[in-house]
PDB file of C-alpha atoms in Angstrom:
ATOM      1  CA  UNK R   1      44.757  64.725 -91.670  1.00 65.00           C
ATOM      2  CA  UNK R   2      47.286  67.030 -90.094  1.00 80.00           C
ATOM      3  CA  UNK R   3      46.203  70.516 -89.058  1.00 92.00           C
ATOM      4  CA  UNK R   4      47.691  73.766 -90.288  1.00 96.00           C
ATOM      5  CA  UNK R   5      46.360  77.082 -89.016  1.00 97.00           C
ATOM      6  CA  UNK R   6      46.652  80.612 -90.356  1.00 97.00           C
ATOM      7  CA  UNK R   7      46.106  83.919 -88.651  1.00 97.00           C
ATOM      8  CA  UNK R   8      44.411  86.205 -89.361  1.00 97.00           C
ATOM      9  CA  UNK R   9      41.747  84.717 -91.605  1.00 97.00           C
ATOM     10  CA  UNK R  10      40.855  88.117 -92.980  1.00 97.00           C
ATOM     11  CA  UNK R  11      42.596  91.485 -92.901  1.00 97.00           C
ATOM     12  CA  UNK R  12      41.833  94.884 -94.350  1.00 97.00           C
ATOM     13  CA  UNK R  13      44.569  97.489 -94.370  1.00 96.00           C
ATOM     14  CA  UNK R  14      45.423 100.841 -95.851  1.00 97.00           C
ATOM     15  CA  UNK R  15      47.784 101.226 -98.775  1.00 97.00           C
ATOM     16  CA  UNK R  16      51.391 101.582 -97.627  1.00 97.00           C
ATOM     17  CA  UNK R  17      51.079  99.581 -94.434  1.00 97.00           C
ATOM     18  CA  UNK R  18      52.609  96.195 -93.707  1.00 97.00           C
ATOM     19  CA  UNK R  19      50.693  93.057 -92.861  1.00 97.00           C
ATOM     20  CA  UNK R  20      51.980  89.903 -91.179  1.00 98.00           C
ATOM     21  CA  UNK R  21      50.360  86.509 -91.703  1.00 98.00           C
ATOM     22  CA  UNK R  22      51.205  83.540 -89.473  1.00 97.00           C
ATOM     23  CA  UNK R  23      51.154  79.892 -90.474  1.00 97.00           C
ATOM     24  CA  UNK R  24      51.407  77.142 -87.863  1.00 96.00           C
ATOM     25  CA  UNK R  25      51.589  73.380 -88.080  1.00 95.00           C
ATOM     26  CA  UNK R  26      49.661  72.233 -85.016  1.00 94.00           C
ATOM     27  CA  UNK R  27      50.416  68.527 -84.735  1.00 91.00           C
ATOM     28  CA  UNK R  28      53.647  67.941 -86.600  1.00 92.00           C
ATOM     29  CA  UNK R  29      57.008  69.579 -87.142  1.00 92.00           C
ATOM     30  CA  UNK R  30      57.491  71.092 -90.559  1.00 92.00           C
ATOM     31  CA  UNK R  31      60.994  71.766 -91.788  1.00 88.00           C
ATOM     32  CA  UNK R  32      59.497  73.061 -95.024  1.00 94.00           C
ATOM     33  CA  UNK R  33      56.542  75.381 -95.479  1.00 96.00           C
ATOM     34  CA  UNK R  34      55.191  77.032 -98.596  1.00 97.00           C
ATOM     35  CA  UNK R  35      53.357  80.255 -99.375  1.00 97.00           C
ATOM     36  CA  UNK R  36      50.843  80.547-102.207  1.00 97.00           C
ATOM     37  CA  UNK R  37      48.702  83.331-103.583  1.00 97.00           C
ATOM     38  CA  UNK R  38      45.358  82.918-105.317  1.00 97.00           C
ATOM     39  CA  UNK R  39      43.542  85.617-107.264  1.00 96.00           C
ATOM     40  CA  UNK R  40      39.789  85.341-107.945  1.00 93.00           C
ATOM     41  CA  UNK R  41      38.846  82.571-110.376  1.00 91.00           C
ATOM     42  CA  UNK R  42      42.493  81.492-110.694  1.00 94.00           C
ATOM     43  CA  UNK R  43      44.500  78.597-109.381  1.00 94.00           C
ATOM     44  CA  UNK R  44      47.080  78.709-106.608  1.00 95.00           C
ATOM     45  CA  UNK R  45      50.462  80.183-107.503  1.00 96.00           C
ATOM     46  CA  UNK R  46      53.489  79.223-105.440  1.00 96.00           C
ATOM     47  CA  UNK R  47      55.277  82.302-104.114  1.00 97.00           C
ATOM     48  CA  UNK R  48      58.086  80.864-102.024  1.00 96.00           C
ATOM     49  CA  UNK R  49      59.464  77.886-100.162  1.00 95.00           C
ATOM     50  CA  UNK R  50      60.349  78.431 -96.529  1.00 92.00           C
ATOM     51  CA  UNK R  51      62.903  76.222 -94.798  1.00 90.00           C
ATOM     52  CA  UNK R  52      63.354  76.337 -91.046  1.00 87.00           C
ATOM     53  CA  UNK R  53      66.505  78.176 -90.070  1.00 84.00           C
ATOM     54  CA  UNK R  54      67.444  79.335 -93.567  1.00 87.00           C
ATOM     55  CA  UNK R  55      66.450  81.906 -96.136  1.00 90.00           C
ATOM     56  CA  UNK R  56      63.332  81.384 -98.172  1.00 93.00           C
ATOM     57  CA  UNK R  57      63.504  80.511-101.855  1.00 95.00           C
ATOM     58  CA  UNK R  58      61.283  82.696-104.007  1.00 96.00           C
ATOM     59  CA  UNK R  59      59.662  81.806-107.291  1.00 96.00           C
ATOM     60  CA  UNK R  60      60.466  83.827-110.370  1.00 95.00           C
ATOM     61  CA  UNK R  61      58.705  87.163-110.406  1.00 95.00           C
ATOM     62  CA  UNK R  62      58.045  87.302-106.654  1.00 96.00           C
ATOM     63  CA  UNK R  63      59.772  90.231-104.950  1.00 94.00           C
ATOM     64  CA  UNK R  64      61.621  88.972-101.896  1.00 93.00           C
ATOM     65  CA  UNK R  65      61.899  92.461-100.388  1.00 95.00           C
ATOM     66  CA  UNK R  66      58.155  92.918-100.613  1.00 96.00           C
ATOM     67  CA  UNK R  67      57.130  89.496 -99.312  1.00 97.00           C
ATOM     68  CA  UNK R  68      59.302  88.793 -96.283  1.00 96.00           C
ATOM     69  CA  UNK R  69      59.254  85.231 -95.043  1.00 95.00           C
ATOM     70  CA  UNK R  70      60.543  84.028 -91.706  1.00 92.00           C
ATOM     71  CA  UNK R  71      60.589  80.389 -90.602  1.00 90.00           C
ATOM     72  CA  UNK R  72      62.022  80.636 -87.120  1.00 83.00           C
ATOM     73  CA  UNK R  73      60.739  77.367 -85.704  1.00 90.00           C
ATOM     74  CA  UNK R  74      59.585  73.967 -86.875  1.00 91.00           C
ATOM     75  CA  UNK R  75      55.943  74.941 -86.400  1.00 93.00           C
ATOM     76  CA  UNK R  76      55.783  78.584 -87.445  1.00 94.00           C
ATOM     77  CA  UNK R  77      56.357  80.514 -90.650  1.00 95.00           C
ATOM     78  CA  UNK R  78      55.351  84.128 -91.212  1.00 96.00           C
ATOM     79  CA  UNK R  79      54.733  86.122 -94.373  1.00 97.00           C
ATOM     80  CA  UNK R  80      54.942  89.898 -94.165  1.00 97.00           C
ATOM     81  CA  UNK R  81      53.559  91.914 -97.043  1.00 98.00           C
ATOM     82  CA  UNK R  82      55.470  95.171 -96.830  1.00 97.00           C
ATOM     83  CA  UNK R  83      54.105  98.485 -98.099  1.00 96.00           C
ATOM     84  CA  UNK R  84      50.968  96.790 -99.326  1.00 97.00           C
ATOM     85  CA  UNK R  85      49.121  98.182-102.335  1.00 96.00           C
ATOM     86  CA  UNK R  86      45.676  97.368-103.756  1.00 96.00           C
ATOM     87  CA  UNK R  87      47.202  94.989-106.315  1.00 96.00           C
ATOM     88  CA  UNK R  88      48.474  92.864-103.401  1.00 97.00           C
ATOM     89  CA  UNK R  89      44.881  92.125-102.434  1.00 97.00           C
ATOM     90  CA  UNK R  90      44.537  88.375-102.723  1.00 97.00           C
ATOM     91  CA  UNK R  91      43.956  85.090-100.919  1.00 98.00           C
ATOM     92  CA  UNK R  92      47.213  83.971 -99.288  1.00 98.00           C
ATOM     93  CA  UNK R  93      47.532  80.305 -98.370  1.00 98.00           C
ATOM     94  CA  UNK R  94      50.323  78.495 -96.582  1.00 97.00           C
ATOM     95  CA  UNK R  95      51.125  74.816 -96.486  1.00 97.00           C
ATOM     96  CA  UNK R  96      53.410  72.698 -94.360  1.00 96.00           C
ATOM     97  CA  UNK R  97      55.124  69.497 -95.362  1.00 94.00           C
ATOM     98  CA  UNK R  98      54.732  66.591 -92.966  1.00 92.00           C
ATOM     99  CA  UNK R  99      57.946  64.602 -93.460  1.00 89.00           C
ATOM    100  CA  UNK R 100      56.439  61.470 -91.941  1.00 89.00           C
ATOM    101  CA  UNK R 101      53.819  61.180 -94.709  1.00 86.00           C
ATOM    102  CA  UNK R 102      55.669  63.258 -97.346  1.00 88.00           C
ATOM    103  CA  UNK R 103      52.502  65.270 -97.803  1.00 92.00           C
ATOM    104  CA  UNK R 104      51.692  68.980 -97.769  1.00 94.00           C
ATOM    105  CA  UNK R 105      48.800  70.132 -95.622  1.00 96.00           C
ATOM    106  CA  UNK R 106      47.260  73.517 -96.255  1.00 97.00           C
ATOM    107  CA  UNK R 107      46.051  76.260 -93.985  1.00 97.00           C
ATOM    108  CA  UNK R 108      42.588  77.798 -94.374  1.00 97.00           C
ATOM    109  CA  UNK R 109      43.948  80.906 -96.088  1.00 97.00           C
ATOM    110  CA  UNK R 110      44.064  84.640 -95.345  1.00 98.00           C
ATOM    111  CA  UNK R 111      41.995  87.102 -97.328  1.00 97.00           C
ATOM    112  CA  UNK R 112      43.958  90.353 -97.675  1.00 98.00           C
ATOM    113  CA  UNK R 113      42.227  93.503 -98.868  1.00 98.00           C
ATOM    114  CA  UNK R 114      44.316  96.629 -99.351  1.00 97.00           C
ATOM    115  CA  UNK R 115      42.354  99.855 -99.629  1.00 96.00           C
TER     116      UNK R 115
ATOM    117  CA  UNK X   1      57.719  68.522-113.893  1.00 52.00           C
ATOM    118  CA  UNK X   2      55.226  66.407-115.810  1.00 56.00           C
ATOM    119  CA  UNK X   3      51.995  68.187-116.608  1.00 89.00           C
ATOM    120  CA  UNK X   4      48.482  66.951-115.992  1.00 96.00           C
ATOM    121  CA  UNK X   5      45.296  67.293-118.017  1.00 96.00           C
ATOM    122  CA  UNK X   6      41.891  67.282-116.361  1.00 97.00           C
ATOM    123  CA  UNK X   7      38.414  68.010-117.704  1.00 97.00           C
ATOM    124  CA  UNK X   8      37.367  71.546-116.694  1.00 97.00           C
ATOM    125  CA  UNK X   9      34.088  70.461-115.124  1.00 97.00           C
ATOM    126  CA  UNK X  10      31.947  67.486-114.162  1.00 97.00           C
ATOM    127  CA  UNK X  11      28.498  66.951-112.725  1.00 97.00           C
ATOM    128  CA  UNK X  12      27.836  64.065-110.376  1.00 96.00           C
ATOM    129  CA  UNK X  13      24.696  62.696-108.779  1.00 96.00           C
ATOM    130  CA  UNK X  14      24.475  62.632-105.017  1.00 97.00           C
ATOM    131  CA  UNK X  15      24.960  59.132-103.635  1.00 97.00           C
ATOM    132  CA  UNK X  16      26.652  57.859-106.763  1.00 97.00           C
ATOM    133  CA  UNK X  17      30.339  57.236-107.305  1.00 97.00           C
ATOM    134  CA  UNK X  18      32.242  60.119-108.878  1.00 97.00           C
ATOM    135  CA  UNK X  19      35.121  59.161-111.186  1.00 98.00           C
ATOM    136  CA  UNK X  20      37.559  61.989-111.867  1.00 98.00           C
ATOM    137  CA  UNK X  21      40.087  61.372-114.659  1.00 98.00           C
ATOM    138  CA  UNK X  22      43.586  62.777-114.976  1.00 98.00           C
ATOM    139  CA  UNK X  23      46.102  62.360-117.777  1.00 97.00           C
ATOM    140  CA  UNK X  24      49.820  62.589-117.037  1.00 96.00           C
ATOM    141  CA  UNK X  25      51.346  60.984-120.106  1.00 95.00           C
ATOM    142  CA  UNK X  26      54.857  62.373-119.521  1.00 93.00           C
ATOM    143  CA  UNK X  27      55.154  61.199-115.929  1.00 93.00           C
ATOM    144  CA  UNK X  28      58.497  59.696-114.985  1.00 91.00           C
ATOM    145  CA  UNK X  29      59.349  56.893-112.619  1.00 90.00           C
ATOM    146  CA  UNK X  30      60.208  59.127-109.648  1.00 90.00           C
ATOM    147  CA  UNK X  31      57.042  61.212-109.773  1.00 93.00           C
ATOM    148  CA  UNK X  32      54.028  60.789-107.517  1.00 95.00           C
ATOM    149  CA  UNK X  33      50.395  61.555-108.326  1.00 96.00           C
ATOM    150  CA  UNK X  34      48.680  63.717-105.702  1.00 97.00           C
ATOM    151  CA  UNK X  35      45.052  64.741-105.451  1.00 98.00           C
ATOM    152  CA  UNK X  36      43.783  67.777-103.558  1.00 98.00           C
ATOM    153  CA  UNK X  37      40.471  69.555-103.537  1.00 98.00           C
ATOM    154  CA  UNK X  38      39.519  73.128-102.757  1.00 98.00           C
ATOM    155  CA  UNK X  39      36.123  74.078-101.533  1.00 96.00           C
ATOM    156  CA  UNK X  40      35.218  77.685-102.235  1.00 90.00           C
ATOM    157  CA  UNK X  41      37.246  80.234-100.235  1.00 88.00           C
ATOM    158  CA  UNK X  42      39.148  77.581 -98.285  1.00 95.00           C
ATOM    159  CA  UNK X  43      42.653  76.154 -98.424  1.00 96.00           C
ATOM    160  CA  UNK X  44      43.175  72.966-100.439  1.00 97.00           C
ATOM    161  CA  UNK X  45      42.484  69.684 -98.697  1.00 97.00           C
ATOM    162  CA  UNK X  46      44.720  66.664 -99.211  1.00 97.00           C
ATOM    163  CA  UNK X  47      42.860  63.636-100.525  1.00 97.00           C
ATOM    164  CA  UNK X  48      45.274  60.901-101.540  1.00 97.00           C
ATOM    165  CA  UNK X  49      48.508  60.169-103.375  1.00 96.00           C
ATOM    166  CA  UNK X  50      50.248  57.251-105.022  1.00 95.00           C
ATOM    167  CA  UNK X  51      53.270  56.205-107.032  1.00 94.00           C
ATOM    168  CA  UNK X  52      52.213  53.186-109.073  1.00 92.00           C
ATOM    169  CA  UNK X  53      49.934  51.039-106.921  1.00 92.00           C
ATOM    170  CA  UNK X  54      46.264  51.749-106.381  1.00 95.00           C
ATOM    171  CA  UNK X  55      45.549  53.445-103.078  1.00 97.00           C
ATOM    172  CA  UNK X  56      42.475  53.762-100.881  1.00 97.00           C
ATOM    173  CA  UNK X  57      41.739  55.773 -97.765  1.00 96.00           C
ATOM    174  CA  UNK X  58      38.660  56.972 -95.935  1.00 95.00           C
ATOM    175  CA  UNK X  59      38.025  59.704 -98.482  1.00 95.00           C
ATOM    176  CA  UNK X  60      38.698  58.157-101.866  1.00 98.00           C
ATOM    177  CA  UNK X  61      40.402  55.584-104.050  1.00 98.00           C
ATOM    178  CA  UNK X  62      43.158  56.300-106.532  1.00 98.00           C
ATOM    179  CA  UNK X  63      43.476  54.041-109.554  1.00 98.00           C
ATOM    180  CA  UNK X  64      46.702  54.418-111.553  1.00 97.00           C
ATOM    181  CA  UNK X  65      46.995  52.692-114.911  1.00 96.00           C
ATOM    182  CA  UNK X  66      49.761  50.174-115.387  1.00 95.00           C
ATOM    183  CA  UNK X  67      51.709  52.498-117.708  1.00 95.00           C
ATOM    184  CA  UNK X  68      51.152  55.318-115.148  1.00 95.00           C
ATOM    185  CA  UNK X  69      50.066  57.700-117.906  1.00 96.00           C
ATOM    186  CA  UNK X  70      46.686  58.336-116.357  1.00 97.00           C
ATOM    187  CA  UNK X  71      44.800  57.961-113.113  1.00 97.00           C
ATOM    188  CA  UNK X  72      41.275  58.156-111.749  1.00 98.00           C
ATOM    189  CA  UNK X  73      40.148  59.505-108.405  1.00 98.00           C
ATOM    190  CA  UNK X  74      37.028  57.773-107.170  1.00 98.00           C
ATOM    191  CA  UNK X  75      34.720  59.288-104.573  1.00 97.00           C
ATOM    192  CA  UNK X  76      32.624  56.238-103.686  1.00 97.00           C
ATOM    193  CA  UNK X  77      29.429  57.992-102.573  1.00 95.00           C
ATOM    194  CA  UNK X  78      29.382  61.639-103.575  1.00 97.00           C
ATOM    195  CA  UNK X  79      27.629  64.099-101.274  1.00 97.00           C
ATOM    196  CA  UNK X  80      26.750  67.756-101.774  1.00 97.00           C
ATOM    197  CA  UNK X  81      29.742  68.634 -99.599  1.00 96.00           C
ATOM    198  CA  UNK X  82      32.053  67.070-102.172  1.00 97.00           C
ATOM    199  CA  UNK X  83      31.348  69.980-104.533  1.00 98.00           C
ATOM    200  CA  UNK X  84      34.791  71.522-105.062  1.00 98.00           C
ATOM    201  CA  UNK X  85      37.654  72.045-107.483  1.00 98.00           C
ATOM    202  CA  UNK X  86      39.748  68.883-107.660  1.00 98.00           C
ATOM    203  CA  UNK X  87      43.420  69.109-108.534  1.00 98.00           C
ATOM    204  CA  UNK X  88      45.543  66.279-109.896  1.00 98.00           C
ATOM    205  CA  UNK X  89      49.233  67.085-109.411  1.00 97.00           C
ATOM    206  CA  UNK X  90      52.387  65.244-110.366  1.00 95.00           C
ATOM    207  CA  UNK X  91      55.277  65.795-107.980  1.00 93.00           C
ATOM    208  CA  UNK X  92      58.922  64.771-108.236  1.00 88.00           C
ATOM    209  CA  UNK X  93      59.944  62.604-105.301  1.00 83.00           C
ATOM    210  CA  UNK X  94      62.692  64.880-103.965  1.00 82.00           C
ATOM    211  CA  UNK X  95      61.166  68.201-104.971  1.00 84.00           C
ATOM    212  CA  UNK X  96      58.407  69.044-102.551  1.00 88.00           C
ATOM    213  CA  UNK X  97      56.830  71.815-104.612  1.00 91.00           C
ATOM    214  CA  UNK X  98      53.279  71.402-105.877  1.00 93.00           C
ATOM    215  CA  UNK X  99      52.225  73.009-109.147  1.00 92.00           C
ATOM    216  CA  UNK X 100      48.481  73.618-109.351  1.00 95.00           C
ATOM    217  CA  UNK X 101      46.705  73.620-112.702  1.00 93.00           C
ATOM    218  CA  UNK X 102      43.122  74.636-113.356  1.00 94.00           C
ATOM    219  CA  UNK X 103      41.675  71.424-111.902  1.00 96.00           C
ATOM    220  CA  UNK X 104      38.199  69.975-112.404  1.00 97.00           C
ATOM    221  CA  UNK X 105      35.204  71.791-110.976  1.00 97.00           C
ATOM    222  CA  UNK X 106      32.978  69.037-109.634  1.00 98.00           C
ATOM    223  CA  UNK X 107      29.360  69.826-108.878  1.00 98.00           C
ATOM    224  CA  UNK X 108      27.366  67.238-106.967  1.00 97.00           C
ATOM    225  CA  UNK X 109      23.651  67.561-107.594  1.00 96.00           C
ATOM    226  CA  UNK X 110      20.808  66.236-105.469  1.00 94.00           C
TER     227      UNK X 110
END
């Protein structure tokens, strides 16, 4: 299947700092990417849909000023968690839609721990 | 979106076929059935998807009933590495969002 990468795989930061997570589609161009969050023992929750060259669409209850999403190219989307707090600690996963196969492929995830 | 119902857990024997059921009784004609799995602490992995015909690839087979109200994912020869949470998701054709439920925790035992 298609390959989607995320960086970093794990990050630990202090409360109040900002953290940027990158998501790249390595072998296809993705006009649409998605960001999910997963808390322990729970399922994935969609946070936002990222479209190349336009503003992201956020799901209800997700603060757009706290979770900044940029999708500047067809292979890269970034999620910035601003002023992170311990309750933002979670597993963040991106996916990219391959338009050729109409299928979403997921990255390996980023484990964020806010102290 | 149509909702899906999956058993919370299943045990399978290594080397045997694993049959994972999914009910989607309110599915409409423009909705696909997708299957993903998530191995612990990793991102979900795409397995297979279909609209109304049965599908097969190198990983699995997807059997969709004629009325499309249920489907079965078949792993032909389960291995220990197939232990994962399996998600059955119904997706509207022109809405690319995926809504994950609780899935089925599949444990393959030697």
